[in-house]
JSON list of C-alpha atoms (C1' of nucleotides) in Angstrom, two decimals:
[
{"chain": "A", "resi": 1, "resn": "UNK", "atom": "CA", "xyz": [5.39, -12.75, -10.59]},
{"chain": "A", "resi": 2, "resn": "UNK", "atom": "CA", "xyz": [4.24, -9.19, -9.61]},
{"chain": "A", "resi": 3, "resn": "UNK", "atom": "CA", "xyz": [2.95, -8.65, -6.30]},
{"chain": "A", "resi": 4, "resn": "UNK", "atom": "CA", "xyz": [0.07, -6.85, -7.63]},
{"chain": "A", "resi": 5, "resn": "UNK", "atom": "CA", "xyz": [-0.38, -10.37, -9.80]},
{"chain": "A", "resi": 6, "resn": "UNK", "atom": "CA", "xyz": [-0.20, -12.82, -6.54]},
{"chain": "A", "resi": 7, "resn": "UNK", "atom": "CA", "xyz": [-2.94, -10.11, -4.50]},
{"chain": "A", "resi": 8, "resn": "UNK", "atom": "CA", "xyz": [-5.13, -10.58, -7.87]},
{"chain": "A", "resi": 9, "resn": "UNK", "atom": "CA", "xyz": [-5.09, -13.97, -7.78]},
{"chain": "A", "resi": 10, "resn": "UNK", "atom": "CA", "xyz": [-4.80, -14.67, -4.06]},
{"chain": "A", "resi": 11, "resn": "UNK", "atom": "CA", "xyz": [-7.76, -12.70, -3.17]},
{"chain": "A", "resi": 12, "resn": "UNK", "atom": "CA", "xyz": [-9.97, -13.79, -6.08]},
{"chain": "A", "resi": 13, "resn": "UNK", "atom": "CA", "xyz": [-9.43, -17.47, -5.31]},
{"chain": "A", "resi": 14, "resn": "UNK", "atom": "CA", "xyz": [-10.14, -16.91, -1.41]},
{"chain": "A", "resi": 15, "resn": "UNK", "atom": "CA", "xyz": [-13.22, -14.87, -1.77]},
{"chain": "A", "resi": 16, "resn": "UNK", "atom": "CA", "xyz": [-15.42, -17.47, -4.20]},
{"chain": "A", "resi": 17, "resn": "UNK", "atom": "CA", "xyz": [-14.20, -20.31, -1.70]},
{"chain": "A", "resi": 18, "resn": "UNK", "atom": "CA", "xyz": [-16.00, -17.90, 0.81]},
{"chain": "A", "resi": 19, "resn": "UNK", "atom": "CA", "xyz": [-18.96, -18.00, -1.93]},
{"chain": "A", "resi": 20, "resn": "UNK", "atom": "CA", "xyz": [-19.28, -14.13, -1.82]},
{"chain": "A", "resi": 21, "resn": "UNK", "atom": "CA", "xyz": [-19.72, -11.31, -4.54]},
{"chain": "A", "resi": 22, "resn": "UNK", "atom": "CA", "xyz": [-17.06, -8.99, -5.06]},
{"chain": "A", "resi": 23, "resn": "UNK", "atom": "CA", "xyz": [-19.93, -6.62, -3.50]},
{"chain": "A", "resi": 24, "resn": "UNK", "atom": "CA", "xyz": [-20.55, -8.75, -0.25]},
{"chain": "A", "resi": 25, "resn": "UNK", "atom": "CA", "xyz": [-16.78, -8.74, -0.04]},
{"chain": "A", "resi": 26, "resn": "UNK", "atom": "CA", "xyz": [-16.27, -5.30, -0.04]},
{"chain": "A", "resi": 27, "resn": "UNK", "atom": "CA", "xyz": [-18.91, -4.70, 1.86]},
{"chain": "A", "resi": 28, "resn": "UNK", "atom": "CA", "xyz": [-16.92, -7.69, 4.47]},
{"chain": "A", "resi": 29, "resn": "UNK", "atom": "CA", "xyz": [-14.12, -5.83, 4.24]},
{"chain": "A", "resi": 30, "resn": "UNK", "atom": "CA", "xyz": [-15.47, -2.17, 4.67]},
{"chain": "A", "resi": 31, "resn": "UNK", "atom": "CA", "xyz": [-14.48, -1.11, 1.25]},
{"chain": "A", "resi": 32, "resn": "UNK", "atom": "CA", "xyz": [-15.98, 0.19, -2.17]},
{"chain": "A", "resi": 33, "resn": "UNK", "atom": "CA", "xyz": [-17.85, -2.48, -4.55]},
{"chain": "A", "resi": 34, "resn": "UNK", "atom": "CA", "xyz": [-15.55, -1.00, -7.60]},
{"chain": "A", "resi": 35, "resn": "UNK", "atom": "CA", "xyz": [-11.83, -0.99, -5.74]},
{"chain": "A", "resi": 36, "resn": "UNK", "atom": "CA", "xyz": [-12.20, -4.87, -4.82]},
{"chain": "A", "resi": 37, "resn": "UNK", "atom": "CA", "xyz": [-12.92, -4.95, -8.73]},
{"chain": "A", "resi": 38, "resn": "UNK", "atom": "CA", "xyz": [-9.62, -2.70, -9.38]},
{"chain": "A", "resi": 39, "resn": "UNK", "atom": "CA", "xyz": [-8.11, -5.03, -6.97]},
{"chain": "A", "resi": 40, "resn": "UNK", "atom": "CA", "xyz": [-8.90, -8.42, -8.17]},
{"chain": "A", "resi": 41, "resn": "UNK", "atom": "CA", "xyz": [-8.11, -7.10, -12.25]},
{"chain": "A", "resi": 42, "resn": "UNK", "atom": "CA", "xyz": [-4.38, -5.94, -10.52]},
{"chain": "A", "resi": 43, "resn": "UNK", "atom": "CA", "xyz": [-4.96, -2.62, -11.63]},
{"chain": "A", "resi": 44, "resn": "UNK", "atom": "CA", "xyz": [-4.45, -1.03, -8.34]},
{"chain": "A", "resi": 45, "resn": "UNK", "atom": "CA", "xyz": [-1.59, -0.82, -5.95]},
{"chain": "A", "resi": 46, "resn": "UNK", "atom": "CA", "xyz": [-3.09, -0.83, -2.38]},
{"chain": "A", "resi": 47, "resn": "UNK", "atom": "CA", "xyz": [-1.76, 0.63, 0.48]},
{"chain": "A", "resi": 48, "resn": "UNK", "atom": "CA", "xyz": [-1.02, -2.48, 3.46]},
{"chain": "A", "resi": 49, "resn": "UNK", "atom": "CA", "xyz": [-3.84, -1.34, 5.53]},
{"chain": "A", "resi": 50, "resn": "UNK", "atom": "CA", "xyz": [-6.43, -2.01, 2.71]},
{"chain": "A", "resi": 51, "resn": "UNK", "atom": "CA", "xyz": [-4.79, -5.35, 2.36]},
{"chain": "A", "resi": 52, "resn": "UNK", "atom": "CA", "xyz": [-5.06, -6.31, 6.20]},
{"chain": "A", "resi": 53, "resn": "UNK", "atom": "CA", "xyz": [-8.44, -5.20, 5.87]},
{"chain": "A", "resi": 54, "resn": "UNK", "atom": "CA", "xyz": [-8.93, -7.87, 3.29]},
{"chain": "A", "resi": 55, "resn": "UNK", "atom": "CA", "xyz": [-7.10, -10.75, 4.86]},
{"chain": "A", "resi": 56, "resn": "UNK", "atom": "CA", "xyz": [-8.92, -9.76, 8.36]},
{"chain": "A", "resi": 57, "resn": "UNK", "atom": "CA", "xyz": [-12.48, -10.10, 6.06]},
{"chain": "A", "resi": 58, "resn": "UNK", "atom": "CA", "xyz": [-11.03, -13.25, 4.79]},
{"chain": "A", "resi": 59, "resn": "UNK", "atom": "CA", "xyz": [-9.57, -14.77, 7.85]},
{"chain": "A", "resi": 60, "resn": "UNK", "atom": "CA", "xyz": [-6.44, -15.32, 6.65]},
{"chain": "A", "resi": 61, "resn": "UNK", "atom": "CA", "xyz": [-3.32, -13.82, 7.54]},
{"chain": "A", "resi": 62, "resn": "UNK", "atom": "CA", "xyz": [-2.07, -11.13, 5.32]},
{"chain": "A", "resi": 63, "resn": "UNK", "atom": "CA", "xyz": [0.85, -13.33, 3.87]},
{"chain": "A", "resi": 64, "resn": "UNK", "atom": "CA", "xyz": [-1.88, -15.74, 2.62]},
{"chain": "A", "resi": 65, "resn": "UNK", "atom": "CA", "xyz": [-2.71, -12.88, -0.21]},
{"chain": "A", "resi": 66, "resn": "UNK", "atom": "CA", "xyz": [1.16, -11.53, -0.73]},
{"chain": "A", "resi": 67, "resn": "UNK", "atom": "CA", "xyz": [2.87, -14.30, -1.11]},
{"chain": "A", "resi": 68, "resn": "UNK", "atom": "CA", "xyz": [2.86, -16.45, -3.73]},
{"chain": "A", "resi": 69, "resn": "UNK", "atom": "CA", "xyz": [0.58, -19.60, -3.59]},
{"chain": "A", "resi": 70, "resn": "UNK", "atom": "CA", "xyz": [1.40, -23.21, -4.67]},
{"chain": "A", "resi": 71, "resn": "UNK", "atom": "CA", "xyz": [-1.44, -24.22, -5.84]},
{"chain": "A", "resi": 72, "resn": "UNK", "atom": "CA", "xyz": [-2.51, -27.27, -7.72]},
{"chain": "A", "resi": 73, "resn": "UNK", "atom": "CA", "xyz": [-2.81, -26.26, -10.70]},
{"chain": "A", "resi": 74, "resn": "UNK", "atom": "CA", "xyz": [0.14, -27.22, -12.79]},
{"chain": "B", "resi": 1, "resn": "UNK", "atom": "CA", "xyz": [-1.56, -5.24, 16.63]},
{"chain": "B", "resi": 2, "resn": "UNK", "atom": "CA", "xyz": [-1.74, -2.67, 13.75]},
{"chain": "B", "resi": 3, "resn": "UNK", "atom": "CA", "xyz": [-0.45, -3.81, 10.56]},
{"chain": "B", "resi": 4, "resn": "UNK", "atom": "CA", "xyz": [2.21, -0.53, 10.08]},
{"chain": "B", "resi": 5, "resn": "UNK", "atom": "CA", "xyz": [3.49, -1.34, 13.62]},
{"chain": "B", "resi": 6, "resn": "UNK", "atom": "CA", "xyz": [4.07, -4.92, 13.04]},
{"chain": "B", "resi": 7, "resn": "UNK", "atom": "CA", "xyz": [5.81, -4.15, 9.41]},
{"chain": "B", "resi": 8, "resn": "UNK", "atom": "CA", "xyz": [7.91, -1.83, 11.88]},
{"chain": "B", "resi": 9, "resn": "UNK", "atom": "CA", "xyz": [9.34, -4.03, 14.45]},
{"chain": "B", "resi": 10, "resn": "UNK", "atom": "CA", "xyz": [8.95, -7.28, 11.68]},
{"chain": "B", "resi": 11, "resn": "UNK", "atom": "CA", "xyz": [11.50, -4.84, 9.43]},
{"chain": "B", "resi": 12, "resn": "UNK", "atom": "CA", "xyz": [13.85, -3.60, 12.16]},
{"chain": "B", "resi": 13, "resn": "UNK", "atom": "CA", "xyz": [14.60, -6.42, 13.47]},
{"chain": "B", "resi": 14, "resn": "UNK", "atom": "CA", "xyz": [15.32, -8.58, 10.41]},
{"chain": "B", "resi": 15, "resn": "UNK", "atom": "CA", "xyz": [17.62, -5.40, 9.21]},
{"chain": "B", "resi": 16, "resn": "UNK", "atom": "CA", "xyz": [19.36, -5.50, 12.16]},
{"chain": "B", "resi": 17, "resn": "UNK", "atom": "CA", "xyz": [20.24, -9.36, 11.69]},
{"chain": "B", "resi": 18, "resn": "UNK", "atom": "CA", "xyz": [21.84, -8.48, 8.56]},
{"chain": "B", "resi": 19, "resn": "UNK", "atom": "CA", "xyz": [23.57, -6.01, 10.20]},
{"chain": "B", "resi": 20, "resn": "UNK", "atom": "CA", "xyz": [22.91, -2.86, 8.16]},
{"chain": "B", "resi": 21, "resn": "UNK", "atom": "CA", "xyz": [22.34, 0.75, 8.61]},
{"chain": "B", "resi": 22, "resn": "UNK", "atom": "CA", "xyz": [19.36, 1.82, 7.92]},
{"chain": "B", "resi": 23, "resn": "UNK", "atom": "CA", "xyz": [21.09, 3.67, 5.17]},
{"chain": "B", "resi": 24, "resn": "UNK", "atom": "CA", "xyz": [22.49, 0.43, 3.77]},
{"chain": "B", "resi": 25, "resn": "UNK", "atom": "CA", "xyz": [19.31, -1.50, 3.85]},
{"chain": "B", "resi": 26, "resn": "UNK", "atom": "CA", "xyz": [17.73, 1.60, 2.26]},
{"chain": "B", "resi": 27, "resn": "UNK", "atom": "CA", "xyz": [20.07, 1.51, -0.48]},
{"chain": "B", "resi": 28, "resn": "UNK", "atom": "CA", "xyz": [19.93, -2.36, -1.18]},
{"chain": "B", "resi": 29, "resn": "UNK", "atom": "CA", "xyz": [16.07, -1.74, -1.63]},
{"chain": "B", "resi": 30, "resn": "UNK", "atom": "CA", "xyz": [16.19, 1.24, -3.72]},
{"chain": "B", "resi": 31, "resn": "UNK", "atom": "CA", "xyz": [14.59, 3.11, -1.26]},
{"chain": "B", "resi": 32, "resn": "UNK", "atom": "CA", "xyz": [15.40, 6.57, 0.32]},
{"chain": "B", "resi": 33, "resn": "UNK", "atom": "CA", "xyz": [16.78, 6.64, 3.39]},
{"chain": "B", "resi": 34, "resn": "UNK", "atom": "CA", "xyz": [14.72, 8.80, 5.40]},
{"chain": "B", "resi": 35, "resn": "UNK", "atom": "CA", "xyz": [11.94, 6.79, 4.24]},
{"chain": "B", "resi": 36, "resn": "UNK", "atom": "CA", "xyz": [12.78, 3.58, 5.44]},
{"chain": "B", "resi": 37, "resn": "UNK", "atom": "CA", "xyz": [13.79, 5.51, 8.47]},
{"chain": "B", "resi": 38, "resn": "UNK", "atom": "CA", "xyz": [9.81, 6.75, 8.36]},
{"chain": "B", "resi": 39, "resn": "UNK", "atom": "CA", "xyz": [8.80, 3.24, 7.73]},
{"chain": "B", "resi": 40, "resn": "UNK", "atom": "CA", "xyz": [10.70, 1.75, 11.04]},
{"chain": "B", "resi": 41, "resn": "UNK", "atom": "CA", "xyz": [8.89, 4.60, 12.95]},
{"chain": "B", "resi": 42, "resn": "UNK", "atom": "CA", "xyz": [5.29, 3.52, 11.64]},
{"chain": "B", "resi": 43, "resn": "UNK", "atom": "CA", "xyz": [5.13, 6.75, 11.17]},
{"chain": "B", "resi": 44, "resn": "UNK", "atom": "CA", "xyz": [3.73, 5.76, 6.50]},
{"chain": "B", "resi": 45, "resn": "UNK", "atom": "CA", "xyz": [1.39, 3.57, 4.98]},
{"chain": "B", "resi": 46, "resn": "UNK", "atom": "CA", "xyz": [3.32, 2.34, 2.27]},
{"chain": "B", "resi": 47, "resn": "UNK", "atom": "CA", "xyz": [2.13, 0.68, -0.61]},
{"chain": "B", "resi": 48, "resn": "UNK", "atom": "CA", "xyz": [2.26, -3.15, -1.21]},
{"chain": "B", "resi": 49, "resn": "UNK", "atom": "CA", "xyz": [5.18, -2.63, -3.85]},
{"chain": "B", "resi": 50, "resn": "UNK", "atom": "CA", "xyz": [7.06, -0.63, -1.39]},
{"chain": "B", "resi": 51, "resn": "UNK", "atom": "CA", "xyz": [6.71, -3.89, 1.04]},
{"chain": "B", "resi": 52, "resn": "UNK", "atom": "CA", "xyz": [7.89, -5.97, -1.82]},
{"chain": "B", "resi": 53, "resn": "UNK", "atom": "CA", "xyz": [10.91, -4.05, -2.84]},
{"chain": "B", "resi": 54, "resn": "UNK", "atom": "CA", "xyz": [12.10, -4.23, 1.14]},
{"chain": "B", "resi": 55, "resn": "UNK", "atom": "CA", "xyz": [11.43, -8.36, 1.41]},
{"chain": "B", "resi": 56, "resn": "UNK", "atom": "CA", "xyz": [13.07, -9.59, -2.17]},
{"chain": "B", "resi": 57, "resn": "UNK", "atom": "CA", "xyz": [15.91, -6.74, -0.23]},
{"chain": "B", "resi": 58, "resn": "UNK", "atom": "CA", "xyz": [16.25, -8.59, 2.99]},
{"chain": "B", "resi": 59, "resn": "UNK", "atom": "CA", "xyz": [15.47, -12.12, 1.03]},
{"chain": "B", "resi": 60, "resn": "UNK", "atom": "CA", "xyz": [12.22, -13.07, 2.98]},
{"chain": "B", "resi": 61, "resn": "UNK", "atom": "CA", "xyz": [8.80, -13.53, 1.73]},
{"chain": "B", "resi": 62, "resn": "UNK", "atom": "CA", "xyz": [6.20, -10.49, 2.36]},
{"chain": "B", "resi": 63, "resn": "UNK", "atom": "CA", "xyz": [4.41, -12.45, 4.81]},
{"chain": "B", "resi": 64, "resn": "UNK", "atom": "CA", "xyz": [7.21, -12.35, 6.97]},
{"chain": "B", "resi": 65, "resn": "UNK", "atom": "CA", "xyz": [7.09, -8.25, 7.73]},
{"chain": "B", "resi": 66, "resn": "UNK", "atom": "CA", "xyz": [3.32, -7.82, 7.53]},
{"chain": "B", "resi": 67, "resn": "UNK", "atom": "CA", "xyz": [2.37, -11.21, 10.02]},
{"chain": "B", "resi": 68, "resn": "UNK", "atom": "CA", "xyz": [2.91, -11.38, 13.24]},
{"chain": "B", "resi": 69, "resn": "UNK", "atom": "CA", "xyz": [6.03, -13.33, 14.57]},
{"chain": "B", "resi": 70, "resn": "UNK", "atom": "CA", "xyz": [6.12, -15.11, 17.47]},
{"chain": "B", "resi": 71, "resn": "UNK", "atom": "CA", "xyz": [9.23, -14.17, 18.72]},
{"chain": "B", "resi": 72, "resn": "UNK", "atom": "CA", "xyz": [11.39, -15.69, 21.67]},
{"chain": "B", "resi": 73, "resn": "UNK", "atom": "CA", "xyz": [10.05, -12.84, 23.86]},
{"chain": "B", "resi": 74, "resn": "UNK", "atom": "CA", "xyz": [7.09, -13.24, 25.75]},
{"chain": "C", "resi": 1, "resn": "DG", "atom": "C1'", "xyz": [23.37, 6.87, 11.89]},
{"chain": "C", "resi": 2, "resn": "DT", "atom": "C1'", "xyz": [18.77, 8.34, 12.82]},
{"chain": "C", "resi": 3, "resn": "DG", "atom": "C1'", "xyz": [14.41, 11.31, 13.57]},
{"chain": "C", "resi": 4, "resn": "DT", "atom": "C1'", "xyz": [11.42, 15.00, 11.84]},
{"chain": "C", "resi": 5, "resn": "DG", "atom": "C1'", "xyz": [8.74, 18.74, 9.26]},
{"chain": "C", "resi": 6, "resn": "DA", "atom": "C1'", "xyz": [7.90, 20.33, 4.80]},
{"chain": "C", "resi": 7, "resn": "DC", "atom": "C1'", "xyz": [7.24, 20.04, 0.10]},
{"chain": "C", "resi": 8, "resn": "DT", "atom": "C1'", "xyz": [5.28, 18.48, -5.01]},
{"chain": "C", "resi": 9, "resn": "DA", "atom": "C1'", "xyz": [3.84, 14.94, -8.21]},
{"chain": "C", "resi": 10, "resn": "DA", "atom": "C1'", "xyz": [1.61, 10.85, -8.48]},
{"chain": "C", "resi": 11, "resn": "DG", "atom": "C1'", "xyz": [-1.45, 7.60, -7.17]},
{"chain": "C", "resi": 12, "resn": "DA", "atom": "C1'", "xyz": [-4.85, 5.57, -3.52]},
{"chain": "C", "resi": 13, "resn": "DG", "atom": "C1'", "xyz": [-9.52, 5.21, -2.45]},
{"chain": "C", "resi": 14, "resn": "DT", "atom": "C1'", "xyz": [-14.57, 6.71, -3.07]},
{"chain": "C", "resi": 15, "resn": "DC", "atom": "C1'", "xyz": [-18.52, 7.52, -5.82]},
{"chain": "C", "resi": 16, "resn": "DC", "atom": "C1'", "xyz": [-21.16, 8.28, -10.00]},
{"chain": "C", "resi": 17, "resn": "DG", "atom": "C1'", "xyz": [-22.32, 5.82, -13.94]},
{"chain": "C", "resi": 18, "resn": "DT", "atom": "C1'", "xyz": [-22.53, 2.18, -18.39]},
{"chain": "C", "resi": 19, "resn": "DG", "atom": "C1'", "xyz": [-22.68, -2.38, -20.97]},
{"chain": "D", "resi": 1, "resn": "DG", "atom": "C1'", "xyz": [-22.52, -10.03, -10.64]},
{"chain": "D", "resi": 2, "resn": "DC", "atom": "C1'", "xyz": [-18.60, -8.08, -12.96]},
{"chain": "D", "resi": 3, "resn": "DA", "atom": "C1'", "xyz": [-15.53, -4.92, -15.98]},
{"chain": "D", "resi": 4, "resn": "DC", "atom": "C1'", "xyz": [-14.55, -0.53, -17.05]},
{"chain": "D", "resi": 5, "resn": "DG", "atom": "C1'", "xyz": [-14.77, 4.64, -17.41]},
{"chain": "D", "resi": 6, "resn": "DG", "atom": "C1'", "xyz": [-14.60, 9.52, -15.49]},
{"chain": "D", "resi": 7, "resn": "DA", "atom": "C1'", "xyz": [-14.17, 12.65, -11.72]},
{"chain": "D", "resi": 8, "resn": "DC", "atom": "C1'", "xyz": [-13.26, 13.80, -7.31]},
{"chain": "D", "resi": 9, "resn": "DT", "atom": "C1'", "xyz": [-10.54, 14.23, -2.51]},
{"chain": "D", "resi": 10, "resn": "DC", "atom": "C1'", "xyz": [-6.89, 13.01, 0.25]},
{"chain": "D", "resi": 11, "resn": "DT", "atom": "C1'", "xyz": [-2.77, 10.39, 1.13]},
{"chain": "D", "resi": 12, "resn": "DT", "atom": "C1'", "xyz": [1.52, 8.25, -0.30]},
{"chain": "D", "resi": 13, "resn": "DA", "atom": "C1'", "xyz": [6.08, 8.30, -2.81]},
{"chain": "D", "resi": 14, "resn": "DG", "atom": "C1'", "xyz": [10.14, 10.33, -2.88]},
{"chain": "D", "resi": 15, "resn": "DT", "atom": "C1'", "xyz": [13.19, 13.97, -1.64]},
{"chain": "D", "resi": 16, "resn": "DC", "atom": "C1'", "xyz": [15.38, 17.78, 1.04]},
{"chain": "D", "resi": 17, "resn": "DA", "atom": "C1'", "xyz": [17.37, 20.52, 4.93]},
{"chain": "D", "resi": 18, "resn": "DC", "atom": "C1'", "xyz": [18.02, 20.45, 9.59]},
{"chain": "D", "resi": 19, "resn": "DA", "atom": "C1'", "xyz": [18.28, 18.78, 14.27]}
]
DNA sequence: GTGTGACTAAGAGTCCGTG
DNA sequence: GCACGGACTCTTAGTCACA
């Protein structure tokens, strides 16, 4: 998988367990309503200081969105 | 600790226990050399794919250049 | 083998909208 | 609340010559 793929769905899944808005997330993480959007639909290719941004906003450590997640589901 | 700074010393020092050049390590990540030399110095903001290319090179996850390590030294 | 300034093309990041 | 578009500025990607 793509890294641009695990940041997608690594950041997606961590913000609604957070119960925010793209919006209040981007506001949490000091940056605009439609790059979180860009971000989430892996459309983008962020620089590592708007991802530590993110991770700080989501208290996890930058890793946590990078790397790829074993999740549950199958 | 700033994120390019720890992707600096994180980097470097995982090169070094490879044992390449900074030439060599460029080359196995299909990366310039005076760039990763650039990168080492903190001195760019690379991209997330740029971060990706230089862990799948040195065989660790991304996590493991962009979080901090708690190393021996203290 | 490495650090540094300079350069161009491409893309990051912001802001305005719309459905 | 989110996806998606266009337009804009500024920085990064990638490379070179030189120290």
């Amino acid at each position: 998988m793509e890294i641009r793929e695990r940041l997608s769905l690594n950041m997606r899944r961590l913000r609604q367990s957070k119960g925010w808005s793209q919006e209040e997330f981007a506001h949490q993480a000091g940056l605009h309503r439609t790059y979180v959007s860009d971000l989430e639909r892996g459309a983008r290719n962020p620089t590592i200081t708007v991802v530590d941004k993110l991770a700080v906003a989501l208290g996890v450590p930058v890793g946590a969105l990078l790397d790829e997640q074993h999740s549950a589901a199958s």
